[in-house]
Coordinates of C-alpha atoms and ligand atoms in Angstrom, one line a residue:
Chain A
M1 CA -26.4 41.4 14.6
T2 CA -23.8 40.3 12.1
P3 CA -25.5 38.1 9.5
A4 CA -24.2 34.5 9.2
I5 CA -23.7 35.0 5.5
S6 CA -23.8 38.3 3.6
I7 CA -23.5 38.2 -0.1
R8 CA -23.3 41.5 -2.1
H9 CA -23.4 41.8 -5.8
L10 CA -21.7 38.5 -6.3
S11 CA -20.8 37.3 -9.8
K12 CA -18.8 34.4 -11.1
V13 CA -17.6 34.0 -14.7
F14 CA -15.8 30.9 -15.7
P15 CA -13.6 31.1 -18.7
V16 CA -14.0 28.2 -21.1
P17 CA -10.5 26.9 -22.0
F18 CA -9.4 27.5 -25.5
R19 CA -12.6 29.3 -26.5
R20 CA -13.6 32.9 -26.4
E21 CA -16.9 32.3 -24.8
R22 CA -17.4 32.3 -21.0
V23 CA -19.9 30.8 -18.6
V24 CA -21.7 33.2 -16.3
A25 CA -22.4 30.9 -13.4
V26 CA -23.6 33.5 -10.9
E27 CA -24.7 37.1 -11.8
D28 CA -25.1 40.0 -9.4
L29 CA -26.4 38.0 -6.5
S30 CA -27.2 39.7 -3.2
L31 CA -28.7 38.0 -0.1
E32 CA -28.3 37.7 3.6
V33 CA -28.8 34.7 5.9
A34 CA -29.5 35.6 9.5
P35 CA -28.0 33.6 12.3
G36 CA -30.1 30.6 13.3
Q37 CA -32.0 30.6 10.0
V38 CA -32.4 27.7 7.6
Y39 CA -32.0 29.1 4.1
G40 CA -32.9 27.1 1.0
L41 CA -31.3 27.9 -2.3
L42 CA -33.4 26.5 -5.0
G43 CA -33.0 26.3 -8.8
P44 CA -32.7 23.9 -11.7
N45 CA -29.4 22.1 -12.5
G46 CA -26.7 24.5 -13.6
S47 CA -28.3 27.6 -12.1
G48 CA -25.3 28.4 -9.9
K49 CA -26.2 26.9 -6.5
S50 CA -23.0 25.0 -6.1
T51 CA -20.8 27.8 -7.4
T52 CA -22.5 30.2 -4.9
M53 CA -21.7 27.8 -2.1
K54 CA -18.1 27.4 -3.1
M55 CA -17.7 31.1 -3.1
V56 CA -19.2 31.2 0.5
L57 CA -16.5 28.7 1.5
G58 CA -13.7 30.6 -0.3
L59 CA -13.0 27.6 -2.6
V60 CA -13.7 29.7 -5.7
P61 CA -12.8 33.4 -5.8
P62 CA -15.6 35.7 -7.0
T63 CA -15.2 37.5 -10.2
R64 CA -17.0 40.5 -8.7
G65 CA -18.7 41.3 -5.5
Q66 CA -18.2 40.2 -1.9
V67 CA -19.0 37.4 0.5
E68 CA -18.8 37.6 4.2
V69 CA -19.2 34.8 6.7
F70 CA -20.0 36.1 10.3
G71 CA -18.4 39.4 9.1
V72 CA -15.2 37.9 7.9
D73 CA -14.4 38.0 4.1
A74 CA -14.8 34.5 2.7
D75 CA -11.3 34.6 1.0
R76 CA -9.7 34.6 4.5
V77 CA -9.1 31.2 6.1
E78 CA -10.5 32.4 9.4
S79 CA -13.9 32.7 7.9
R80 CA -14.1 28.9 7.8
V81 CA -13.3 28.3 11.5
A82 CA -17.0 27.8 12.4
V83 CA -18.3 26.5 9.1
G84 CA -19.1 22.9 8.1
F85 CA -19.5 21.9 4.5
L86 CA -21.1 18.9 2.9
P87 CA -20.1 18.9 -0.8
E88 CA -22.3 17.6 -3.7
N89 CA -21.8 13.9 -4.0
P90 CA -19.2 13.7 -1.2
Y91 CA -16.4 11.3 -1.8
F92 CA -13.9 10.3 0.9
Q93 CA -10.9 8.1 1.0
K94 CA -12.0 4.5 0.7
F95 CA -9.3 3.1 2.9
L96 CA -10.3 5.0 6.0
T97 CA -12.9 3.8 8.5
G98 CA -15.8 6.1 9.5
T99 CA -14.1 7.0 12.7
E100 CA -10.8 7.7 11.0
T101 CA -12.4 9.9 8.5
V102 CA -14.2 12.1 11.0
A103 CA -11.1 12.2 13.2
F104 CA -9.0 13.3 10.2
F105 CA -11.3 16.2 9.5
G106 CA -11.5 17.0 13.2
R107 CA -7.8 17.4 13.2
L108 CA -7.9 19.8 10.3
A109 CA -10.7 21.8 12.0
G110 CA -8.6 22.2 15.2
V111 CA -10.3 19.7 17.5
P112 CA -7.8 18.8 20.2
K113 CA -6.3 15.4 19.8
R114 CA -7.6 13.9 23.1
D115 CA -11.2 14.7 22.1
L116 CA -11.0 13.3 18.6
R117 CA -12.1 9.7 19.2
D118 CA -15.0 10.7 21.5
R119 CA -16.1 13.4 19.1
A120 CA -16.0 11.0 16.1
R121 CA -18.0 8.4 18.0
E122 CA -20.6 10.9 19.2
L123 CA -21.1 12.3 15.7
L124 CA -21.3 8.8 14.1
R125 CA -24.0 8.0 16.6
L126 CA -25.8 11.2 15.8
V127 CA -25.9 10.4 12.0
G128 CA -26.8 6.8 12.7
L129 CA -23.6 5.2 11.6
E130 CA -22.6 3.7 15.0
E131 CA -22.4 0.1 13.7
A132 CA -20.4 1.1 10.6
A133 CA -18.0 3.2 12.6
D134 CA -15.0 0.8 12.2
R135 CA -15.7 -0.3 8.7
R136 CA -13.8 1.0 5.7
L137 CA -15.7 3.6 3.6
S138 CA -15.2 1.3 0.5
G139 CA -18.1 -0.7 1.8
Y140 CA -20.4 2.3 2.4
S141 CA -23.6 3.0 0.5
K142 CA -24.4 6.3 -1.1
G143 CA -26.6 7.3 1.8
M144 CA -24.0 6.3 4.3
L145 CA -21.4 8.4 2.5
Q146 CA -23.8 11.3 2.7
R147 CA -24.1 10.8 6.5
I148 CA -20.3 10.6 6.9
G149 CA -20.2 13.9 5.0
L150 CA -22.6 15.4 7.5
A151 CA -20.6 14.0 10.5
Q152 CA -17.4 15.5 9.2
A153 CA -19.1 18.8 8.5
L154 CA -20.2 18.9 12.1
V155 CA -16.9 17.9 13.6
Q156 CA -15.8 21.3 15.1
E157 CA -19.4 22.2 16.3
P158 CA -19.8 24.8 13.5
R159 CA -22.2 27.7 13.7
L160 CA -22.9 27.6 10.0
L161 CA -23.6 24.5 7.9
V162 CA -23.4 24.6 4.2
L163 CA -25.1 21.6 2.6
D164 CA -25.0 21.0 -1.1
E165 CA -27.9 18.6 -2.0
P166 CA -27.7 16.7 1.3
T167 CA -30.4 14.2 0.3
A168 CA -29.3 13.5 -3.3
G169 CA -29.3 9.8 -4.1
V170 CA -30.6 8.8 -0.7
D171 CA -33.7 6.7 -0.2
P172 CA -36.8 8.2 1.3
A173 CA -36.2 6.9 4.8
G174 CA -32.6 8.1 4.8
S175 CA -33.7 11.4 3.3
R176 CA -36.2 11.8 6.1
D177 CA -33.5 11.1 8.7
I178 CA -31.3 13.8 7.2
K179 CA -34.2 16.2 7.2
D180 CA -34.8 15.4 10.9
L181 CA -31.1 16.0 11.6
I182 CA -31.2 19.4 9.9
L183 CA -34.2 20.3 12.1
K184 CA -32.2 19.2 15.1
F185 CA -29.3 21.5 14.1
K186 CA -31.8 24.3 13.7
D187 CA -33.0 23.8 17.3
R188 CA -29.4 24.0 18.5
G189 CA -29.1 27.4 16.8
I190 CA -26.9 26.4 13.9
T191 CA -27.4 28.4 10.7
V192 CA -28.0 26.3 7.7
L193 CA -27.6 27.1 4.0
L194 CA -28.7 24.3 1.8
C195 CA -29.7 23.6 -1.7
S196 CA -31.9 20.8 -2.9
H197 CA -34.2 19.8 -5.7
L198 CA -36.7 18.1 -3.3
L199 CA -39.1 21.0 -2.9
A200 CA -41.4 19.1 -0.5
Q201 CA -38.5 18.8 1.9
V202 CA -37.3 22.3 1.5
Q203 CA -40.8 23.4 2.3
E204 CA -40.7 21.4 5.6
I205 CA -37.4 22.7 6.9
C206 CA -36.5 26.1 5.4
D207 CA -37.4 29.5 7.0
R208 CA -36.4 31.4 3.9
I209 CA -35.7 30.6 0.3
G210 CA -34.1 32.1 -2.7
I211 CA -34.7 30.8 -6.2
L212 CA -31.8 31.0 -8.7
H213 CA -32.3 30.8 -12.4
R214 CA -29.4 31.0 -14.8
G215 CA -27.2 32.5 -12.1
R216 CA -29.7 35.2 -11.2
L217 CA -31.8 35.4 -8.0
V218 CA -35.3 35.6 -9.4
C219 CA -37.2 35.5 -6.1
E220 CA -36.3 35.7 -2.4
G221 CA -38.1 35.8 0.9
P222 CA -39.6 34.0 3.9
L223 CA -41.0 30.7 2.6
A224 CA -44.4 31.0 4.3
E225 CA -45.1 34.4 2.8
L226 CA -43.9 33.4 -0.7
I227 CA -46.2 30.4 -1.1
E228 CA -49.2 31.5 1.0
K229 CA -52.4 31.8 -1.1
R230 CA -53.9 34.7 0.8
A231 CA -57.3 34.6 -0.9
Q232 CA -57.9 30.9 0.0
T233 CA -58.7 29.1 3.3
E234 CA -58.5 25.4 4.0
L235 CA -60.8 23.7 6.5
V236 CA -60.0 20.1 7.3
L237 CA -62.7 18.4 9.3
E238 CA -62.8 15.0 10.9
N239 CA -65.8 12.7 11.1
A240 CA -68.1 15.4 9.7
P241 CA -71.6 14.0 8.8
A242 CA -73.0 14.7 5.4
G243 CA -75.6 17.1 6.8
L244 CA -72.9 19.4 8.3
L245 CA -71.1 19.5 5.0
A246 CA -74.3 20.4 3.2
E247 CA -75.0 23.2 5.7
I248 CA -71.5 24.6 5.2
E249 CA -71.9 24.5 1.4
A250 CA -75.2 26.2 1.7
A251 CA -73.7 28.9 4.0
V252 CA -70.9 29.5 1.5
G253 CA -73.5 29.9 -1.3
R254 CA -75.3 32.7 0.7
H255 CA -72.2 34.9 0.7
E256 CA -71.5 37.2 -2.2
G257 CA -68.1 36.5 -3.8
A258 CA -67.2 33.4 -1.7
R259 CA -66.9 30.2 -3.6
L260 CA -66.2 26.6 -2.7
L261 CA -63.4 25.5 -5.0
H262 CA -63.2 21.8 -4.2
R263 CA -64.2 19.3 -1.7
R264 CA -62.2 16.1 -1.2
H265 CA -60.5 13.8 1.3
P266 CA -57.0 15.1 2.1
Q267 CA -54.4 12.7 0.7
A268 CA -51.3 11.6 2.5
S269 CA -48.1 12.6 0.6
L270 CA -46.6 9.8 -1.2
E271 CA -43.6 10.1 1.1
E272 CA -45.7 9.7 4.2
F273 CA -47.5 6.7 2.6
F274 CA -44.2 5.1 1.5
L275 CA -42.8 5.5 5.0
T276 CA -45.9 4.0 6.7
V277 CA -45.8 1.0 4.3
T278 CA -42.1 0.3 4.6
G279 CA -42.2 0.6 8.4
D280 CA -40.1 2.6 10.7
E281 CA -36.9 0.5 10.9
K282 CA -33.7 2.5 10.7
K283 CA -31.4 1.8 7.8
P284 CA -27.8 1.0 8.8
Chain B
M1 CA -23.2 27.4 20.5
S2 CA -24.5 30.9 20.7
T3 CA -24.2 32.8 17.5
A4 CA -23.2 35.9 19.2
A5 CA -20.0 34.4 20.7
P6 CA -16.8 35.5 19.0
L7 CA -15.2 33.1 16.5
P8 CA -12.8 30.6 18.1
A9 CA -9.1 31.4 17.7
H10 CA -7.5 30.3 14.5
R11 CA -3.8 29.5 14.1
L12 CA -2.3 30.9 10.9
F13 CA 0.0 28.0 10.6
S14 CA -0.5 24.7 12.4
P15 CA 2.0 21.8 12.3
A16 CA -0.7 19.6 13.6
R17 CA -2.8 20.2 10.4
V18 CA 0.2 19.7 8.2
G19 CA 1.0 16.5 10.0
A20 CA -2.5 15.2 9.6
I21 CA -2.5 15.9 5.8
A22 CA 1.0 14.3 5.5
R23 CA 0.0 11.2 7.4
N24 CA -3.2 10.9 5.4
T25 CA -1.2 11.3 2.1
L26 CA 1.3 8.7 3.2
T27 CA -1.4 6.2 3.9
E28 CA -3.1 6.9 0.6
L29 CA 0.1 6.7 -1.5
T30 CA 1.2 3.4 0.1
R31 CA -2.1 1.9 -0.8
Q32 CA -1.6 2.6 -4.5
K33 CA -0.7 0.1 -7.3
V34 CA 2.1 2.3 -8.6
F35 CA 3.8 2.1 -5.2
Y36 CA 3.7 -1.7 -5.0
L37 CA 4.6 -2.1 -8.6
L38 CA 7.6 0.1 -8.7
L39 CA 8.8 -1.1 -5.2
L40 CA 8.4 -4.7 -6.5
F41 CA 10.4 -4.0 -9.6
G42 CA 13.1 -2.3 -7.5
L43 CA 13.3 -5.2 -5.1
L44 CA 13.3 -7.7 -8.0
L45 CA 16.2 -6.0 -9.7
I46 CA 18.1 -5.8 -6.4
G47 CA 17.3 -9.4 -5.7
S48 CA 18.3 -10.5 -9.1
S49 CA 21.8 -9.0 -8.7
V50 CA 22.5 -12.1 -6.7
L51 CA 22.1 -14.2 -9.9
L52 CA 23.9 -11.7 -12.2
V53 CA 27.0 -11.5 -10.1
R54 CA 29.4 -14.4 -10.7
F55 CA 32.8 -12.7 -10.6
S56 CA 35.8 -12.7 -8.3
F57 CA 35.0 -11.3 -5.0
Q58 CA 36.7 -8.0 -5.6
D59 CA 34.4 -7.2 -8.5
Q60 CA 31.2 -8.6 -7.2
F61 CA 30.6 -6.1 -4.4
Q62 CA 31.3 -3.4 -6.9
M63 CA 28.6 -4.8 -9.2
L64 CA 26.2 -5.4 -6.4
K65 CA 26.5 -1.8 -5.3
D66 CA 26.2 -0.5 -8.9
I67 CA 23.0 -2.5 -9.6
S68 CA 21.3 -1.9 -6.3
L69 CA 22.1 1.8 -6.0
G70 CA 21.1 2.2 -9.6
A71 CA 17.8 0.5 -9.0
M72 CA 17.1 2.6 -6.0
S73 CA 17.8 5.8 -7.9
I74 CA 15.8 4.8 -11.0
F75 CA 12.7 3.3 -9.3
G76 CA 12.8 6.0 -6.6
S77 CA 12.7 8.7 -9.3
L78 CA 10.0 6.9 -11.2
L79 CA 7.9 6.6 -8.1
A80 CA 8.5 10.3 -7.2
I81 CA 7.3 11.4 -10.6
L82 CA 4.4 9.0 -11.2
A83 CA 2.9 9.0 -7.7
T84 CA 3.1 12.8 -7.4
A85 CA 1.8 13.6 -10.8
A86 CA -1.5 11.7 -10.1
M87 CA -2.1 13.2 -6.7
L88 CA -3.5 16.6 -7.2
P89 CA -5.7 15.7 -10.2
R90 CA -7.1 12.8 -8.1
D91 CA -7.9 15.1 -5.1
I92 CA -9.6 17.6 -7.5
E93 CA -11.4 14.8 -9.4
E94 CA -12.7 13.1 -6.3
R95 CA -13.4 16.5 -4.6
T96 CA -11.5 15.5 -1.5
L97 CA -9.8 18.8 -1.9
Y98 CA -13.1 20.6 -1.3
T99 CA -13.7 19.0 2.0
I100 CA -10.1 19.6 3.1
L101 CA -10.0 23.2 2.1
A102 CA -13.5 23.9 3.4
K103 CA -12.0 23.4 6.8
P104 CA -9.8 26.3 8.1
V105 CA -6.8 24.9 6.3
P106 CA -4.5 27.4 4.5
R107 CA -3.5 26.2 1.0
V108 CA 0.2 26.4 2.0
E109 CA -0.5 23.7 4.6
Y110 CA -2.1 21.5 2.0
V111 CA 0.9 21.8 -0.3
L112 CA 3.4 21.2 2.5
G113 CA 1.4 18.3 3.9
K114 CA 1.2 16.6 0.5
F115 CA 4.9 17.0 -0.1
L116 CA 5.8 15.6 3.3
G117 CA 3.5 12.7 2.7
I118 CA 5.3 11.9 -0.6
A119 CA 8.7 12.3 1.0
G120 CA 7.6 9.8 3.7
M121 CA 6.5 7.4 1.0
L122 CA 9.8 7.8 -0.8
A123 CA 11.7 7.2 2.4
C124 CA 9.7 4.0 3.0
A125 CA 10.3 2.7 -0.5
L126 CA 14.1 3.5 -0.4
F127 CA 14.4 2.1 3.0
L128 CA 12.9 -1.2 2.0
M129 CA 15.1 -1.4 -1.2
G130 CA 18.1 -0.4 0.9
L131 CA 17.3 -3.1 3.5
L132 CA 17.2 -5.8 0.8
F133 CA 20.4 -4.5 -0.7
L134 CA 22.2 -4.6 2.7
L135 CA 20.9 -8.1 3.4
I136 CA 22.3 -9.3 0.1
L137 CA 25.6 -7.5 0.7
F138 CA 25.7 -9.1 4.1
V139 CA 25.1 -12.6 2.9
R140 CA 27.6 -12.3 0.1
E141 CA 30.2 -10.8 2.4
R142 CA 29.9 -13.7 4.9
G143 CA 30.3 -16.1 1.9
V144 CA 33.5 -14.4 0.9
E145 CA 34.7 -14.5 4.5
A146 CA 34.1 -18.2 4.5
E147 CA 36.1 -18.6 1.3
M148 CA 38.9 -16.6 2.7
A149 CA 39.0 -18.8 5.8
A150 CA 39.1 -21.9 3.7
S151 CA 42.0 -20.7 1.5
L152 CA 44.0 -19.1 4.2
S153 CA 44.0 -21.9 6.7
G154 CA 46.5 -21.4 9.5
D155 CA 47.5 -17.8 9.8
A156 CA 44.8 -16.5 12.1
A157 CA 46.2 -13.0 12.3
A158 CA 46.5 -12.5 8.6
L159 CA 43.0 -13.8 8.1
A160 CA 41.6 -11.5 10.7
A161 CA 43.3 -8.6 9.0
Q162 CA 41.9 -9.5 5.6
I163 CA 38.4 -9.9 7.0
E164 CA 38.8 -6.5 8.7
T165 CA 39.7 -4.8 5.4
L166 CA 37.0 -6.6 3.5
R167 CA 34.3 -5.5 6.0
A168 CA 35.6 -1.9 6.0
Q169 CA 35.4 -1.9 2.2
V170 CA 32.0 -3.5 1.8
F171 CA 30.2 -1.7 4.6
H172 CA 31.7 1.7 4.0
P173 CA 29.7 4.6 5.5
N174 CA 29.5 5.9 1.9
L175 CA 26.5 3.6 1.5
L176 CA 24.6 5.8 3.9
A177 CA 25.7 8.9 1.9
A178 CA 24.5 7.2 -1.3
G179 CA 21.1 6.5 0.3
L180 CA 20.8 10.0 1.5
T181 CA 21.6 11.6 -1.9
I182 CA 19.2 9.3 -3.7
F183 CA 16.5 10.3 -1.2
A184 CA 17.4 14.0 -1.8
K185 CA 17.2 13.6 -5.5
T186 CA 13.8 11.8 -5.4
C187 CA 12.5 14.6 -3.1
V188 CA 13.7 17.3 -5.6
L189 CA 11.9 15.4 -8.4
A190 CA 8.7 15.1 -6.3
A191 CA 8.7 18.8 -5.4
L192 CA 9.2 19.6 -9.1
T193 CA 6.4 17.3 -10.1
L194 CA 4.1 18.8 -7.5
F195 CA 4.8 22.3 -8.9
V196 CA 4.2 21.2 -12.5
S197 CA 0.9 19.5 -11.5
T198 CA -0.4 22.7 -10.0
F199 CA -0.7 24.2 -13.5
A200 CA -0.6 21.2 -15.8
T201 CA -3.9 20.4 -17.6
S202 CA -3.3 16.6 -17.5
Q203 CA -1.3 14.0 -15.7
I204 CA 0.4 12.9 -18.9
F205 CA 1.6 16.5 -19.5
T206 CA 3.1 16.6 -16.0
V207 CA 4.9 13.4 -16.4
F208 CA 6.2 14.5 -19.8
I209 CA 7.5 17.8 -18.5
V210 CA 9.2 16.3 -15.5
T211 CA 10.7 13.5 -17.5
T212 CA 12.1 16.1 -19.9
A213 CA 13.4 18.0 -16.9
Y214 CA 14.9 14.8 -15.6
F215 CA 17.0 14.3 -18.7
I216 CA 18.0 17.9 -19.1
G217 CA 18.8 17.8 -15.4
H218 CA 21.2 14.9 -15.9
F219 CA 22.9 16.2 -19.0
Q220 CA 23.2 19.9 -18.4
A221 CA 26.4 19.5 -16.4
T222 CA 28.0 17.6 -19.3
A223 CA 26.7 20.2 -21.7
R224 CA 28.1 23.0 -19.6
E225 CA 31.5 21.4 -19.5
Y226 CA 31.3 21.0 -23.3
W227 CA 30.5 24.6 -23.8
Q228 CA 33.2 25.7 -21.5
A229 CA 35.7 23.6 -23.4
M230 CA 34.5 25.3 -26.6
G231 CA 35.6 28.6 -25.0
G232 CA 32.0 29.5 -24.1
A233 CA 30.6 32.7 -25.4
A234 CA 28.8 35.0 -22.9
W235 CA 25.4 34.1 -24.3
S236 CA 25.9 30.4 -23.9
K237 CA 27.0 30.9 -20.3
A238 CA 23.9 32.9 -19.7
F239 CA 21.8 30.2 -21.3
A240 CA 23.4 27.5 -19.2
G241 CA 22.7 29.6 -16.0
F242 CA 19.1 30.0 -17.1
V243 CA 18.7 26.3 -17.7
A244 CA 20.2 25.5 -14.2
I245 CA 17.6 27.7 -12.6
L246 CA 14.7 26.1 -14.5
F247 CA 15.8 22.5 -14.3
P248 CA 17.5 20.9 -11.3
D249 CA 21.1 20.0 -11.8
L250 CA 20.5 16.3 -11.0
Q251 CA 24.1 15.4 -11.8
I252 CA 25.1 16.7 -8.4
F253 CA 23.2 13.9 -6.7
N254 CA 25.2 11.3 -8.6
L255 CA 27.6 10.7 -5.8
V256 CA 26.3 7.2 -6.4
D257 CA 28.9 6.7 -9.2
E258 CA 31.8 7.7 -6.9
I259 CA 30.4 5.8 -4.0
A260 CA 30.0 2.6 -5.9
V261 CA 33.6 2.9 -7.0
G262 CA 34.6 3.1 -3.4
V263 CA 36.0 6.7 -3.3
A264 CA 35.4 8.3 0.0
V265 CA 32.8 11.1 -0.1
P266 CA 34.0 14.0 2.0
L267 CA 31.4 15.0 4.6
A268 CA 31.5 18.5 3.3
L269 CA 30.5 17.4 -0.2
L270 CA 27.6 15.3 1.2
G271 CA 26.4 18.3 3.3
K272 CA 26.6 20.6 0.3
T273 CA 24.7 18.2 -1.8
L274 CA 21.9 17.8 0.7
V275 CA 21.7 21.5 1.3
L276 CA 21.4 22.1 -2.4
G277 CA 18.7 19.5 -2.6
G278 CA 16.8 21.2 0.2
F279 CA 17.2 24.5 -1.6
Y280 CA 15.7 23.1 -4.8
V281 CA 12.8 21.5 -2.9
L282 CA 12.1 24.9 -1.2
I283 CA 12.1 26.8 -4.5
Y284 CA 9.7 24.3 -6.2
L285 CA 7.4 24.2 -3.2
L286 CA 7.3 27.9 -3.1
A287 CA 6.5 28.0 -6.8
A288 CA 3.8 25.3 -6.3
Q289 CA 2.2 27.4 -3.5
L290 CA 2.2 30.5 -5.6
V291 CA 0.3 28.8 -8.4
F292 CA -1.9 26.7 -6.1
A293 CA -3.0 29.8 -4.0
Q294 CA -4.5 31.3 -7.2
K295 CA -5.9 28.1 -8.6
E296 CA -9.6 27.9 -9.3
L297 CA -10.8 24.6 -8.0
Ligands
LIG301 N1 -15.1 25.0 -12.7 C1 -16.0 25.4 -13.7 N2 -15.6 25.7 -14.9 C2 -16.4 26.1 -15.8 N3 -17.7 26.2 -15.7 C3 -18.3 25.8 -14.5 C4 -17.4 25.4 -13.4 N4 -18.2 25.1 -12.3 C5 -19.5 25.4 -12.7 N5 -19.5 25.8 -14.0 C6 -20.7 26.2 -14.8 O1 -21.4 27.1 -14.0 C7 -22.8 26.8 -14.1 C8 -23.4 26.7 -12.7 O2 -23.0 25.4 -12.1 P1 -23.4 25.0 -10.7 O3 -23.1 26.1 -9.7 O4 -22.7 23.7 -10.5 O5 -24.9 24.7 -10.8 P2 -25.9 24.0 -9.8 O6 -25.2 23.6 -8.6 O7 -27.0 24.9 -9.6 O8 -26.4 22.8 -10.6 C9 -23.0 25.6 -15.0 O9 -23.3 26.1 -16.3 C10 -21.7 25.0 -14.9 O10 -21.4 24.3 -16.2
LIG302 MG1 -24.8 21.7 -7.8

């Protein structure tokens, strides 16, 4: 099957104006994203994640190498027909309402005029902006802008979504909503390429990850395999009496080589804890 | 939404997308301070012509037309240059360009849509200024008619004939020709500004270059005549030709002077001027597209 994204020996060198030095943003990057996969691109600031995404979208021409999206070279306009993009810190025209913004991008993506309104409404409902649909974007919060960004990315029912830090600057509840949305897209069979600093979240949603460091791919593979500690096993028991625990410890002691590393009560993640305490109400 | 399905069809060029970008640009531009400010100044100047003019009724229409058409030309040009120079840098700065070009939108459609949006904005501004101008002209003309009626009491036929002549003189179709040439000129300036902004490193630089071009554009015809009178050497002719290609010959759009004087503009000359304007616009848009297609965003 044609990969959703195929990147081969991709490099990007930016010249620095009026100087002789150059910035190597991406260097000899090769990777493939299979259809239906959620692929996480990780890396510290300035490691080339955004630049890689821009090359996937044909916004920036590669210095060397090749990018194909569903088998079409990324420098061709057709490669973007079934692609939705959420840029880093998206910014939209303040004077438009939510519905108008989504409708505008729908028009650009070739959504028939008669379907525009309905599509915009439907997407705004999906991202939880129903009530704000007819308000101007000048009154939107950061998290709301991020959601409008998602809605416009989804407007032509794309097969591939490219999300550059979709949860940056969004509060935990909003961030969880966005995570749930991404999982929903995955269920619909949409391929997702995303980058994020929030490793806990990436861990929850990505099938496969690649780690970029200074423009180079230092590690790549299925997430579960990469972080599995094969030599260790976790047992989580509920309502175990002290006697049972003592028996288990004694049994472990009888086996050559086996060792109990620690014994503790599992902790909720701070995110889970925060969300329980602040309740479940949806943010507008 | 099966991933194995073939990609949906994509149109290489879509007027619908261009139209969407143009409409969006028009809305954006008409919400900007520079639009209101320059429009306001233009309207004020045209409006103040009422106060300035205190002459015999023959001269006053002359002055009214001079001032108003001058105001439309100057403020239209300023608007074309200033609003256009800010546009591309803003789209890049605010990254709206990314979201637009990440959709299947060819860059040529973006350039075209932006230009049409600016042209629409210029048409709006010139239309509003022109409307005020006509209104003032109309009120003044009625005033003069009343004066005529008062002084020429009795001879109804003579009065009717005089009023007839007056109306024909004041509301000459030349005014429409003047409006069209001013619009053409501002469009040429906007296209040139759009082109310069595709490679300029800053907005100030764009404005500087285009303003320079504006002055060269207005004076090159004069310079050419001067050289020819000097018995122009071959190299100076070549130089003049080179300048004419690089900078628009804006003097050709100054039918305004003739029109204000009341000379009839032949339809052929008007047509020729508009075609030439369209030609300049086309060249600059083509150049803009060539640079923009290669631009790193
Ligand atoms: N348009 C550009 N011109 C020059 N350098 C750039 C440009 N875009 C990105 N860079 C440089 O490329 C490197 C990678 O940037 P980026 O891809 O934005 O990183 P990330 O998204 O991983 O934080 C950085 O050093 C950045 O300064
Ligand atoms: Mg980034």
